[in-house]
């Protein structure tokens, strides 16, 4: 349902078998990790609102970002024991896949933490880094203030740190609990964090960003974003990453701003352009290497919420959509 809130019971676990033989060009894989992401909520609608996302079909196997190990290969470039990933990995414990859809992974790049390739060194990290570089117009020495909403989530927690690494002089996060706010400041180097469920967000923003907001990494949309936009400076920039507050509603993407906020955006010449990381895949390799370097150097702190067992992926999805996790939500499938 377009306006429904997803629950664990929307998902069904089934026992099945896969083919005995691997055909030419195919590999048999054991699944290790699956990624659970907010964008997947759009795939539960008949119309995903995007031409690059196809809807999940009723009674078919769901899919998304995944990592596994090759157990048998009839593909020229993949061998038994290789670790591989795909953006369209089926939610199964094992599968036979077309080898051409898989990308080989180098565990050493992430100090052996393979799951990072679904988060900080994967599409999530790429979204944060390329969003900032392509839409944020961050310049070292420009004394810019960045605000990140959904700041304790998979993308937001990275975006704030990357904003600092790219040159922002002040980074303020917005999250939903005191624990999340504490982690952002004490562990991830944010200058300050606002619990939007407590107190006056607009007042706290004015106090924490006395010079206004130059860059806004928007993960949530809705009232929070309206509040931030109202305090943005002339010629500032919104990185339109996600609108999770709107995903359970039947609205276009990106959702239109209220008339008074749209007026502010136009009068102050604030850019708000749709950002799609898949449009920048020519920069993927260099960007992943940059993310891995920051991870190895300890400059990029990574948080994961790992749920054990494929049977628990529905509950993990429900928790993620309710904002219950800190950092990347991962399901560990095989031990």
Short mmCIF file of C-alpha atoms in Angstrom, two decimals:
data_model
loop_
_atom_site.label_atom_id
_atom_site.label_comp_id
_atom_site.label_asym_id
_atom_site.label_seq_id
_atom_site.Cartn_x
_atom_site.Cartn_y
_atom_site.Cartn_z
CA UNK A 1 0.00 0.00 0.00
CA UNK A 2 1.29 3.42 -0.96
CA UNK A 3 0.52 4.94 2.42
CA UNK A 4 1.29 1.91 4.57
CA UNK A 5 4.01 1.47 7.17
CA UNK A 6 5.98 -1.74 6.50
CA UNK A 7 6.01 -4.49 9.13
CA UNK A 8 7.87 -7.77 9.46
CA UNK A 9 4.76 -9.69 8.41
CA UNK A 10 4.99 -8.16 4.92
CA UNK A 11 7.80 -10.66 4.31
CA UNK A 12 7.54 -14.44 4.07
CA UNK A 13 10.34 -16.98 4.40
CA UNK A 14 10.13 -20.02 2.13
CA UNK A 15 12.23 -23.18 1.80
CA UNK A 16 13.32 -23.98 -1.72
CA UNK A 17 16.08 -25.64 -3.73
CA UNK A 18 18.39 -24.36 -6.44
CA UNK A 19 19.55 -26.12 -9.58
CA UNK A 20 22.13 -28.90 -9.28
CA UNK A 21 24.21 -27.71 -12.22
CA UNK A 22 25.99 -24.42 -12.86
CA UNK A 23 25.80 -23.30 -16.49
CA UNK A 24 28.53 -21.56 -18.48
CA UNK A 25 29.00 -17.98 -17.25
CA UNK A 26 27.32 -18.70 -13.92
CA UNK A 27 28.55 -19.11 -10.35
CA UNK A 28 27.09 -20.77 -7.28
CA UNK A 29 27.37 -18.49 -4.26
CA UNK A 30 26.75 -18.66 -0.54
CA UNK A 31 25.23 -15.45 0.80
CA UNK A 32 27.12 -13.76 3.63
CA UNK A 33 25.52 -10.32 4.07
CA UNK A 34 22.43 -8.51 2.83
CA UNK A 35 21.82 -4.77 2.98
CA UNK A 36 18.55 -3.31 4.30
CA UNK A 37 17.96 0.25 3.09
CA UNK A 38 15.23 2.92 3.28
CA UNK A 39 14.93 3.17 -0.54
CA UNK A 40 13.55 -0.38 -0.52
CA UNK A 41 10.27 0.96 0.85
CA UNK A 42 9.65 2.45 -2.61
CA UNK A 43 9.99 -1.03 -4.10
CA UNK A 44 6.96 -2.16 -2.09
CA UNK A 45 4.76 0.05 -4.29
CA UNK A 46 3.53 -0.88 -7.76
CA UNK A 47 5.01 2.42 -8.93
CA UNK A 48 8.39 2.98 -7.26
CA UNK A 49 8.45 6.61 -8.36
CA UNK A 50 11.75 5.98 -10.11
CA UNK A 51 12.69 4.65 -13.51
CA UNK A 52 15.78 2.87 -12.16
CA UNK A 53 14.04 0.89 -9.39
CA UNK A 54 11.72 -1.95 -10.25
CA UNK A 55 9.06 -2.96 -7.73
CA UNK A 56 9.38 -6.19 -5.80
CA UNK A 57 6.80 -8.67 -7.12
CA UNK A 58 4.41 -10.46 -4.79
CA UNK A 59 5.61 -14.00 -3.97
CA UNK A 60 8.91 -13.47 -5.80
CA UNK A 61 12.30 -13.35 -4.06
CA UNK A 62 13.21 -9.86 -2.88
CA UNK A 63 16.64 -8.49 -3.77
CA UNK A 64 19.06 -5.68 -2.97
CA UNK A 65 22.69 -5.13 -2.09
CA UNK A 66 24.41 -8.34 -1.09
CA UNK A 67 27.78 -10.03 -0.57
CA UNK A 68 28.69 -13.68 -0.87
CA UNK A 69 31.46 -16.16 -1.55
CA UNK A 70 31.81 -18.20 -4.74
CA UNK A 71 31.47 -21.94 -4.11
CA UNK A 72 31.52 -23.10 -7.75
CA UNK A 73 32.33 -21.14 -10.88
CA UNK A 74 31.93 -21.51 -14.62
CA UNK A 75 32.78 -17.85 -15.22
CA UNK A 76 36.19 -16.99 -16.64
CA UNK A 77 36.93 -14.15 -14.21
CA UNK A 78 35.61 -15.67 -10.97
CA UNK A 79 37.02 -18.56 -8.97
CA UNK A 80 35.95 -20.60 -5.96
CA UNK A 81 36.65 -18.59 -2.80
CA UNK A 82 36.25 -15.16 -4.41
CA UNK A 83 34.15 -12.65 -2.47
CA UNK A 84 31.61 -10.92 -4.71
CA UNK A 85 28.85 -8.34 -4.51
CA UNK A 86 25.84 -7.14 -6.47
CA UNK A 87 23.18 -4.44 -6.18
CA UNK A 88 20.54 -7.05 -7.12
CA UNK A 89 21.48 -9.93 -4.81
CA UNK A 90 18.52 -12.23 -4.04
CA UNK A 91 17.44 -12.59 -0.43
CA UNK A 92 18.48 -16.26 -0.31
CA UNK A 93 21.05 -18.23 1.66
CA UNK A 94 22.48 -19.57 -1.61
CA UNK A 95 21.97 -18.86 -5.30
CA UNK A 96 23.20 -19.46 -8.82
CA UNK A 97 23.95 -16.08 -10.41
CA UNK A 98 25.16 -14.68 -13.70
CA UNK A 99 28.84 -13.97 -13.12
CA UNK A 100 28.64 -10.81 -15.23
CA UNK A 101 26.37 -9.17 -12.63
CA UNK A 102 28.95 -9.64 -9.87
CA UNK A 103 31.84 -7.45 -8.78
CA UNK A 104 34.87 -9.04 -7.14
CA UNK A 105 35.83 -7.62 -3.75
CA UNK A 106 39.24 -7.11 -2.12
CA UNK A 107 38.75 -7.64 1.65
CA UNK A 108 42.10 -6.03 2.50
CA UNK A 109 40.76 -2.65 1.37
CA UNK A 110 38.39 -2.61 4.38
CA UNK A 111 40.65 -4.43 6.84
CA UNK A 112 38.70 -7.64 6.24
CA UNK A 113 35.32 -6.17 7.21
CA UNK A 114 33.43 -7.41 4.14
CA UNK A 115 30.11 -5.92 5.24
CA UNK A 116 31.64 -2.44 4.83
CA UNK A 117 31.28 -2.94 1.07
CA UNK A 118 27.51 -2.65 1.61
CA UNK A 119 27.94 0.53 3.64
CA UNK A 120 30.86 2.88 4.09
CA UNK A 121 32.83 1.44 1.15
CA UNK A 122 29.76 0.68 -0.95
CA UNK A 123 26.78 2.48 -2.42
CA UNK A 124 26.05 4.19 0.92
CA UNK A 125 29.50 5.72 1.21
CA UNK A 126 29.48 6.61 -2.48
CA UNK A 127 26.16 8.41 -2.02
CA UNK A 128 27.58 10.48 0.83
CA UNK A 129 30.89 11.29 -0.86
CA UNK A 130 29.61 11.97 -4.37
CA UNK A 131 26.57 13.82 -3.05
CA UNK A 132 28.83 16.22 -1.19
CA UNK A 133 31.27 16.56 -4.08
CA UNK A 134 28.70 16.90 -6.87
CA UNK A 135 25.89 18.83 -5.16
CA UNK A 136 27.33 20.30 -1.95
CA UNK A 137 29.90 22.67 -3.45
CA UNK A 138 32.09 22.27 -0.36
CA UNK A 139 35.35 24.23 -0.55
CA UNK A 140 38.17 23.96 1.96
CA UNK A 141 38.77 27.24 3.76
CA UNK A 142 35.35 28.66 2.87
CA UNK A 143 34.14 28.49 6.49
CA UNK A 144 31.01 26.54 5.55
CA UNK A 145 28.49 25.08 7.98
CA UNK A 146 26.86 21.76 7.06
CA UNK A 147 23.69 20.34 8.61
CA UNK A 148 22.83 16.66 8.20
CA UNK A 149 19.35 15.26 8.90
CA UNK A 150 18.94 11.57 9.60
CA UNK A 151 22.48 12.01 10.83
CA UNK A 152 22.74 8.73 12.75
CA UNK A 153 21.65 6.65 9.77
CA UNK A 154 23.86 4.77 7.34
CA UNK A 155 24.36 7.66 4.94
CA UNK A 156 24.03 10.59 7.34
CA UNK A 157 26.66 9.35 9.78
CA UNK A 158 29.15 9.14 6.90
CA UNK A 159 28.06 12.40 5.26
CA UNK A 160 28.84 14.51 8.32
CA UNK A 161 32.32 13.04 8.61
CA UNK A 162 32.99 13.40 4.88
CA UNK A 163 31.76 16.99 4.96
CA UNK A 164 34.43 17.68 7.57
CA UNK A 165 37.10 15.82 5.57
CA UNK A 166 36.17 17.77 2.44
CA UNK A 167 36.53 21.11 4.20
CA UNK A 168 33.43 22.15 6.16
CA UNK A 169 34.39 24.09 9.27
CA UNK A 170 31.25 23.17 11.25
CA UNK A 171 29.01 20.08 11.06
CA UNK A 172 25.72 19.73 12.94
CA UNK A 173 23.60 16.59 12.91
CA UNK A 174 19.90 16.03 13.56
CA UNK A 175 18.82 12.66 14.99
CA UNK A 176 16.01 11.13 17.04
CA UNK A 177 17.53 10.09 20.37
CA UNK A 178 20.02 11.41 22.90
CA UNK A 179 22.11 8.27 22.40
CA UNK A 180 22.41 8.91 18.67
CA UNK A 181 23.29 12.56 19.24
CA UNK A 182 25.98 11.55 21.74
CA UNK A 183 27.55 9.07 19.29
CA UNK A 184 27.59 11.68 16.52
CA UNK A 185 29.51 14.15 18.66
CA UNK A 186 31.75 11.88 20.74
CA UNK A 187 32.54 9.20 18.16
CA UNK A 188 32.01 10.68 14.71
CA UNK A 189 33.33 14.19 15.16
CA UNK A 190 30.19 16.25 14.65
CA UNK A 191 30.43 19.63 16.37
CA UNK A 192 26.91 19.30 17.74
CA UNK A 193 23.73 17.26 17.34
CA UNK A 194 20.06 18.06 17.86
CA UNK A 195 17.48 15.58 19.13
CA UNK A 196 14.51 16.67 17.03
CA UNK A 197 12.11 14.99 19.44
CA UNK A 198 13.17 17.36 22.21
CA UNK A 199 12.87 21.12 22.37
CA UNK A 200 12.62 23.73 19.64
CA UNK A 201 14.64 22.56 16.62
CA UNK A 202 14.57 25.97 14.93
CA UNK A 203 15.85 27.67 18.08
CA UNK A 204 18.62 25.08 18.57
CA UNK A 205 19.67 25.44 14.93
CA UNK A 206 19.98 29.21 15.28
CA UNK A 207 22.16 28.75 18.36
CA UNK A 208 24.36 26.04 16.82
CA UNK A 209 24.62 27.61 13.36
CA UNK A 210 24.87 31.35 14.15
CA UNK A 211 26.19 32.09 10.65
CA UNK A 212 23.37 30.19 8.95
CA UNK A 213 23.55 26.95 6.96
CA UNK A 214 25.62 26.68 3.78
CA UNK A 215 25.20 22.98 2.96
CA UNK A 216 22.28 20.75 3.95
CA UNK A 217 22.57 16.98 3.50
CA UNK A 218 18.88 16.07 3.46
CA UNK A 219 17.95 12.47 4.30
CA UNK A 220 14.46 13.00 5.69
CA UNK A 221 12.39 15.74 4.07
CA UNK A 222 9.22 16.95 5.79
CA UNK A 223 9.07 19.38 8.70
CA UNK A 224 12.73 18.94 9.69
CA UNK A 225 13.90 19.94 6.24
CA UNK A 226 11.55 22.90 6.12
CA UNK A 227 13.07 24.13 9.39
CA UNK A 228 16.63 23.78 8.08
CA UNK A 229 15.89 25.40 4.72
CA UNK A 230 14.39 28.43 6.45
CA UNK A 231 17.83 29.06 8.02
CA UNK A 232 19.93 28.50 4.90
CA UNK A 233 22.12 31.25 3.47
CA UNK A 234 22.08 32.96 0.10
CA UNK A 235 23.48 30.72 -2.67
CA UNK A 236 23.58 27.69 -0.39
CA UNK A 237 23.06 24.06 -1.41
CA UNK A 238 20.78 21.16 -0.52
CA UNK A 239 22.06 17.65 -1.20
CA UNK A 240 18.82 15.81 -1.85
CA UNK A 241 19.82 12.33 -0.73
CA UNK A 242 16.59 10.89 0.67
CA UNK A 243 13.17 11.76 2.02
CA UNK A 244 12.54 8.93 4.45
CA UNK A 245 9.74 10.79 6.25
CA UNK A 246 7.79 10.69 2.98
CA UNK A 247 8.42 7.11 1.82
CA UNK A 248 5.25 5.73 3.43
CA UNK A 249 3.12 8.41 1.71
CA UNK A 250 1.76 8.69 -1.80
CA UNK A 251 3.69 11.79 -2.88
CA UNK A 252 5.97 12.47 -5.87
CA UNK A 253 9.75 12.36 -5.48
CA UNK A 254 11.23 14.70 -4.61
CA UNK A 255 8.19 15.90 -2.70
CA UNK A 256 7.23 19.53 -3.30
CA UNK A 257 8.11 22.09 -0.64
CA UNK A 258 5.40 24.09 1.17
CA UNK A 259 4.80 27.44 -0.61
CA UNK A 260 6.52 29.54 2.07
CA UNK A 261 9.63 27.31 2.06
CA UNK A 262 9.70 27.17 -1.72
CA UNK A 263 9.65 30.98 -1.72
CA UNK A 264 12.69 31.05 0.60
CA UNK A 265 14.49 28.56 -1.62
CA UNK A 266 13.95 30.67 -4.73
CA UNK A 267 14.65 34.05 -3.12
CA UNK A 268 17.94 32.82 -1.63
CA UNK A 269 18.94 30.89 -4.76
CA UNK A 270 19.25 27.62 -2.83
CA UNK A 271 19.97 24.68 -5.12
CA UNK A 272 17.78 21.59 -4.57
CA UNK A 273 18.43 19.17 -7.38
CA UNK A 274 17.61 15.49 -7.42
CA UNK A 275 20.74 13.47 -6.73
CA UNK A 276 21.15 9.93 -8.05
CA UNK A 277 24.49 8.29 -7.28
CA UNK A 278 24.10 5.85 -10.18
CA UNK A 279 24.58 8.80 -12.55
CA UNK A 280 28.18 9.13 -11.34
CA UNK A 281 29.42 5.56 -11.66
CA UNK A 282 32.33 6.73 -13.81
CA UNK A 283 33.75 8.02 -10.51
CA UNK A 284 32.98 4.86 -8.55
CA UNK A 285 36.40 3.21 -8.51
CA UNK A 286 38.36 6.29 -7.42
CA UNK A 287 35.69 7.19 -4.86
CA UNK A 288 35.64 3.70 -3.30
CA UNK A 289 39.43 3.80 -2.99
CA UNK A 290 39.16 7.17 -1.23
CA UNK A 291 36.57 5.81 1.20
CA UNK A 292 38.70 2.73 1.90
CA UNK A 293 41.75 4.91 2.54
CA UNK A 294 39.83 7.00 5.07
CA UNK A 295 38.59 3.81 6.76
CA UNK A 296 42.11 2.36 6.97
CA UNK A 297 43.46 5.63 8.35
CA UNK A 298 40.72 5.79 10.98
CA UNK A 299 39.40 9.05 9.57
CA UNK A 300 36.00 7.56 8.73
CA UNK A 301 34.26 5.90 11.68
CA UNK A 302 31.81 3.18 10.71
CA UNK A 303 28.76 2.01 12.66
CA UNK A 304 26.76 -1.08 11.73
CA UNK A 305 23.66 -2.70 13.17
CA UNK A 306 23.99 -6.40 12.33
CA UNK A 307 21.01 -8.75 12.56
CA UNK A 308 21.71 -12.49 12.44
CA UNK A 309 19.66 -14.78 10.21
CA UNK A 310 17.75 -14.45 6.96
CA UNK A 311 14.55 -15.26 8.87
CA UNK A 312 14.91 -11.93 10.71
CA UNK A 313 15.25 -9.68 7.66
CA UNK A 314 11.59 -8.59 7.81
CA UNK A 315 12.00 -7.45 11.41
CA UNK A 316 15.26 -5.69 10.45
CA UNK A 317 13.42 -3.87 7.68
CA UNK A 318 10.67 -2.77 10.06
CA UNK A 319 13.22 -1.55 12.63
CA UNK A 320 15.17 0.37 10.00
CA UNK A 321 12.06 2.14 8.71
CA UNK A 322 11.20 3.09 12.29
CA UNK A 323 14.63 4.67 12.76
CA UNK A 324 15.68 2.11 15.32
CA UNK A 325 19.23 1.50 14.18
CA UNK A 326 22.46 3.47 14.25
CA UNK A 327 24.54 3.34 11.10
CA UNK A 328 24.16 0.73 8.40
CA UNK A 329 21.55 -2.04 8.78
CA UNK A 330 23.06 -5.40 7.74
CA UNK A 331 21.65 -8.91 7.89
CA UNK A 332 24.28 -11.61 8.38
CA UNK A 333 22.98 -14.66 6.52
CA UNK A 334 25.66 -17.37 6.74
CA UNK A 335 28.24 -17.87 9.48
#
